[in-house]
mmCIF file of C-alpha atoms in Angstrom:
data_model
loop_
_atom_site.group_PDB
_atom_site.id
_atom_site.type_symbol
_atom_site.label_atom_id
_atom_site.label_comp_id
_atom_site.label_asym_id
_atom_site.label_seq_id
_atom_site.Cartn_x
_atom_site.Cartn_y
_atom_site.Cartn_z
ATOM 1 C CA UNK A 1 14.180 -39.390 36.545
ATOM 2 C CA UNK A 2 16.822 -41.194 34.508
ATOM 3 C CA UNK A 3 15.228 -44.585 35.268
ATOM 4 C CA UNK A 4 12.631 -44.050 32.534
ATOM 5 C CA UNK A 5 13.539 -46.271 29.609
ATOM 6 C CA UNK A 6 13.556 -45.121 26.013
ATOM 7 C CA UNK A 7 10.454 -47.262 25.444
ATOM 8 C CA UNK A 8 8.693 -45.530 28.383
ATOM 9 C CA UNK A 9 9.478 -42.189 26.782
ATOM 10 C CA UNK A 10 8.213 -43.231 23.342
ATOM 11 C CA UNK A 11 4.970 -44.593 24.816
ATOM 12 C CA UNK A 12 4.391 -41.444 26.894
ATOM 13 C CA UNK A 13 5.000 -39.246 23.819
ATOM 14 C CA UNK A 14 1.666 -40.400 22.436
ATOM 15 C CA UNK A 15 -0.304 -39.217 25.493
ATOM 16 C CA UNK A 16 1.688 -36.500 27.292
ATOM 17 C CA UNK A 17 4.282 -34.969 25.003
ATOM 18 C CA UNK A 18 5.523 -32.349 27.489
ATOM 19 C CA UNK A 19 6.121 -34.884 30.250
ATOM 20 C CA UNK A 20 7.772 -37.336 27.847
ATOM 21 C CA UNK A 21 10.035 -34.577 26.597
ATOM 22 C CA UNK A 22 11.027 -33.731 30.184
ATOM 23 C CA UNK A 23 11.883 -37.401 30.743
ATOM 24 C CA UNK A 24 13.858 -37.432 27.498
ATOM 25 C CA UNK A 25 15.774 -34.308 28.488
ATOM 26 C CA UNK A 26 16.515 -35.607 32.003
ATOM 27 C CA UNK A 27 17.640 -38.982 30.695
ATOM 28 C CA UNK A 28 19.921 -37.791 27.874
ATOM 29 C CA UNK A 29 21.109 -34.221 28.444
ATOM 30 C CA UNK A 30 24.211 -34.828 30.584
ATOM 31 C CA UNK A 31 25.368 -37.952 28.778
ATOM 32 C CA UNK A 32 24.910 -36.253 25.401
ATOM 33 C CA UNK A 33 26.905 -33.214 26.526
ATOM 34 C CA UNK A 34 29.755 -35.484 27.663
ATOM 35 C CA UNK A 35 29.565 -37.423 24.405
ATOM 36 C CA UNK A 36 29.633 -34.300 22.231
ATOM 37 C CA UNK A 37 32.374 -32.740 24.367
ATOM 38 C CA UNK A 38 34.624 -35.708 23.530
ATOM 39 C CA UNK A 39 34.135 -34.866 19.854
ATOM 40 C CA UNK A 40 34.378 -31.049 19.847
ATOM 41 C CA UNK A 41 36.563 -30.569 22.961
ATOM 42 C CA UNK A 42 34.688 -27.423 24.019
ATOM 43 C CA UNK A 43 32.062 -27.421 26.784
ATOM 44 C CA UNK A 44 30.140 -24.402 25.503
ATOM 45 C CA UNK A 45 29.938 -25.770 21.983
ATOM 46 C CA UNK A 46 28.867 -29.186 23.296
ATOM 47 C CA UNK A 47 26.105 -27.577 25.331
ATOM 48 C CA UNK A 48 24.934 -25.538 22.320
ATOM 49 C CA UNK A 49 24.818 -28.601 20.078
ATOM 50 C CA UNK A 50 22.822 -30.621 22.609
ATOM 51 C CA UNK A 51 20.427 -27.753 23.356
ATOM 52 C CA UNK A 52 19.878 -27.112 19.653
ATOM 53 C CA UNK A 53 19.133 -30.798 19.188
ATOM 54 C CA UNK A 54 16.506 -30.779 21.938
ATOM 55 C CA UNK A 55 14.953 -27.625 20.474
ATOM 56 C CA UNK A 56 14.857 -29.352 17.081
ATOM 57 C CA UNK A 57 13.116 -32.398 18.600
ATOM 58 C CA UNK A 58 10.553 -30.244 20.385
ATOM 59 C CA UNK A 59 9.777 -27.842 17.549
ATOM 60 C CA UNK A 60 9.588 -30.461 14.804
ATOM 61 C CA UNK A 61 7.793 -33.135 16.804
ATOM 62 C CA UNK A 62 10.229 -35.584 15.211
ATOM 63 C CA UNK A 63 9.624 -38.188 17.914
ATOM 64 C CA UNK A 64 5.808 -38.182 17.813
ATOM 65 C CA UNK A 65 5.695 -40.989 15.310
ATOM 66 C CA UNK A 66 9.194 -42.343 15.902
ATOM 67 C CA UNK A 67 9.630 -46.072 15.927
ATOM 68 C CA UNK A 68 13.012 -47.627 16.414
ATOM 69 C CA UNK A 69 16.021 -47.530 18.683
ATOM 70 C CA UNK A 70 15.774 -44.188 20.492
ATOM 71 C CA UNK A 71 19.295 -44.416 21.953
ATOM 72 C CA UNK A 72 20.827 -45.034 18.540
ATOM 73 C CA UNK A 73 18.793 -42.238 16.919
ATOM 74 C CA UNK A 74 19.695 -39.648 19.563
ATOM 75 C CA UNK A 75 23.396 -40.440 19.768
ATOM 76 C CA UNK A 76 23.749 -40.630 15.980
ATOM 77 C CA UNK A 77 21.942 -37.315 15.563
ATOM 78 C CA UNK A 78 24.122 -35.389 18.026
ATOM 79 C CA UNK A 79 27.272 -37.054 16.681
ATOM 80 C CA UNK A 80 26.335 -35.857 13.184
ATOM 81 C CA UNK A 81 25.708 -32.362 14.512
ATOM 82 C CA UNK A 82 29.073 -32.374 16.307
ATOM 83 C CA UNK A 83 30.949 -33.425 13.175
ATOM 84 C CA UNK A 84 29.040 -30.867 11.132
ATOM 85 C CA UNK A 85 30.144 -28.221 13.640
ATOM 86 C CA UNK A 86 33.791 -29.341 13.264
ATOM 87 C CA UNK A 87 33.499 -29.215 9.483
ATOM 88 C CA UNK A 88 31.975 -25.727 9.546
ATOM 89 C CA UNK A 89 34.527 -24.574 12.122
ATOM 90 C CA UNK A 90 37.346 -25.767 9.868
ATOM 91 C CA UNK A 91 35.841 -23.744 7.007
ATOM 92 C CA UNK A 92 35.611 -20.670 9.273
ATOM 93 C CA UNK A 93 39.240 -21.069 10.336
ATOM 94 C CA UNK A 94 40.386 -21.431 6.730
ATOM 95 C CA UNK A 95 38.402 -18.345 5.735
ATOM 96 C CA UNK A 96 39.787 -16.394 8.714
ATOM 97 C CA UNK A 97 43.346 -17.389 7.794
ATOM 98 C CA UNK A 98 42.817 -16.406 4.146
ATOM 99 C CA UNK A 99 41.352 -13.066 5.242
ATOM 100 C CA UNK A 100 44.321 -12.445 7.556
ATOM 101 C CA UNK A 101 46.790 -13.218 4.744
ATOM 102 C CA UNK A 102 44.882 -10.894 2.419
ATOM 103 C CA UNK A 103 44.955 -8.124 5.030
ATOM 104 C CA UNK A 104 48.704 -8.615 5.476
ATOM 105 C CA UNK A 105 49.190 -8.225 1.716
ATOM 106 C CA UNK A 106 46.995 -5.123 1.670
ATOM 107 C CA UNK A 107 48.888 -3.682 4.624
ATOM 108 C CA UNK A 108 52.209 -4.235 2.838
ATOM 109 C CA UNK A 109 50.866 -2.633 -0.354
ATOM 110 C CA UNK A 110 49.351 0.290 1.517
ATOM 111 C CA UNK A 111 52.678 1.028 3.219
ATOM 112 C CA UNK A 112 53.994 1.955 -0.224
ATOM 113 C CA UNK A 113 50.845 3.977 -0.883
ATOM 114 C CA UNK A 114 51.351 5.817 2.414
ATOM 115 C CA UNK A 115 54.799 7.005 1.421
ATOM 116 C CA UNK A 116 53.380 8.218 -1.904
ATOM 117 C CA UNK A 117 50.523 9.848 0.014
ATOM 118 C CA UNK A 118 52.982 11.794 2.127
ATOM 119 C CA UNK A 119 54.824 12.954 -0.991
ATOM 120 C CA UNK A 120 51.510 14.011 -2.538
ATOM 121 C CA UNK A 121 50.630 16.021 0.570
ATOM 122 C CA UNK A 122 53.611 18.233 -0.001
ATOM 123 C CA UNK A 123 53.246 18.494 -3.802
ATOM 124 C CA UNK A 124 52.608 21.770 -5.691
ATOM 125 C CA UNK A 125 48.818 21.626 -6.113
ATOM 126 C CA UNK A 126 46.450 22.501 -3.232
ATOM 127 C CA UNK A 127 43.661 20.362 -4.741
ATOM 128 C CA UNK A 128 46.098 17.484 -5.047
ATOM 129 C CA UNK A 129 47.227 17.967 -1.450
ATOM 130 C CA UNK A 130 43.638 17.987 -0.166
ATOM 131 C CA UNK A 131 42.723 14.865 -2.140
ATOM 132 C CA UNK A 132 45.886 13.023 -1.164
ATOM 133 C CA UNK A 133 45.506 14.110 2.449
ATOM 134 C CA UNK A 134 41.976 12.689 2.683
ATOM 135 C CA UNK A 135 43.078 9.465 1.022
ATOM 136 C CA UNK A 136 46.068 9.139 3.328
ATOM 137 C CA UNK A 137 43.998 9.870 6.435
ATOM 138 C CA UNK A 138 41.336 7.377 5.337
ATOM 139 C CA UNK A 139 43.938 4.628 4.860
ATOM 140 C CA UNK A 140 45.456 5.389 8.249
ATOM 141 C CA UNK A 141 42.081 5.274 9.974
ATOM 142 C CA UNK A 142 41.271 1.978 8.230
ATOM 143 C CA UNK A 143 44.558 0.470 9.397
ATOM 144 C CA UNK A 144 43.812 1.533 12.957
ATOM 145 C CA UNK A 145 40.315 0.074 12.741
ATOM 146 C CA UNK A 146 41.620 -3.236 11.372
ATOM 147 C CA UNK A 147 44.176 -3.471 14.173
ATOM 148 C CA UNK A 148 41.378 -3.001 16.748
ATOM 149 C CA UNK A 149 39.332 -5.899 15.346
ATOM 150 C CA UNK A 150 39.270 -8.884 17.681
ATOM 151 C CA UNK A 151 41.289 -11.867 16.577
ATOM 152 C CA UNK A 152 39.443 -15.125 16.062
ATOM 153 C CA UNK A 153 39.859 -17.480 19.025
ATOM 154 C CA UNK A 154 38.003 -20.374 17.403
#
């Protein structure tokens, strides 16, 4: 029931924590998801952030001795978590882009190596051919594996 006030919830926390937490969840879940969605612009991420916040409240008992403005505390906490997500996501994107650039450079460099590998395969020494053949095949299989990796959609 959303009609329970934040003060009702804080009072009930001292006597029936499970019921108070249910009231808290019912009162804030949907509005928090909408609020976080406006920040992160992704429904699944917003839901994860809000759920993680409720799990944090339950497992830490953070509200047992809480005194203050519950609305302000809850909205500030999820806003901070949303901005932290955006910051971490930006780092992940930057790292993914750097990795992709590095792979492009390696691919360009290995193209030269491949042509040398082919020349080595047909060189005079059998041992050299076997070694070069394994190296060439390994590089080819690695290229194929890299191409099959999923691209980041975040």
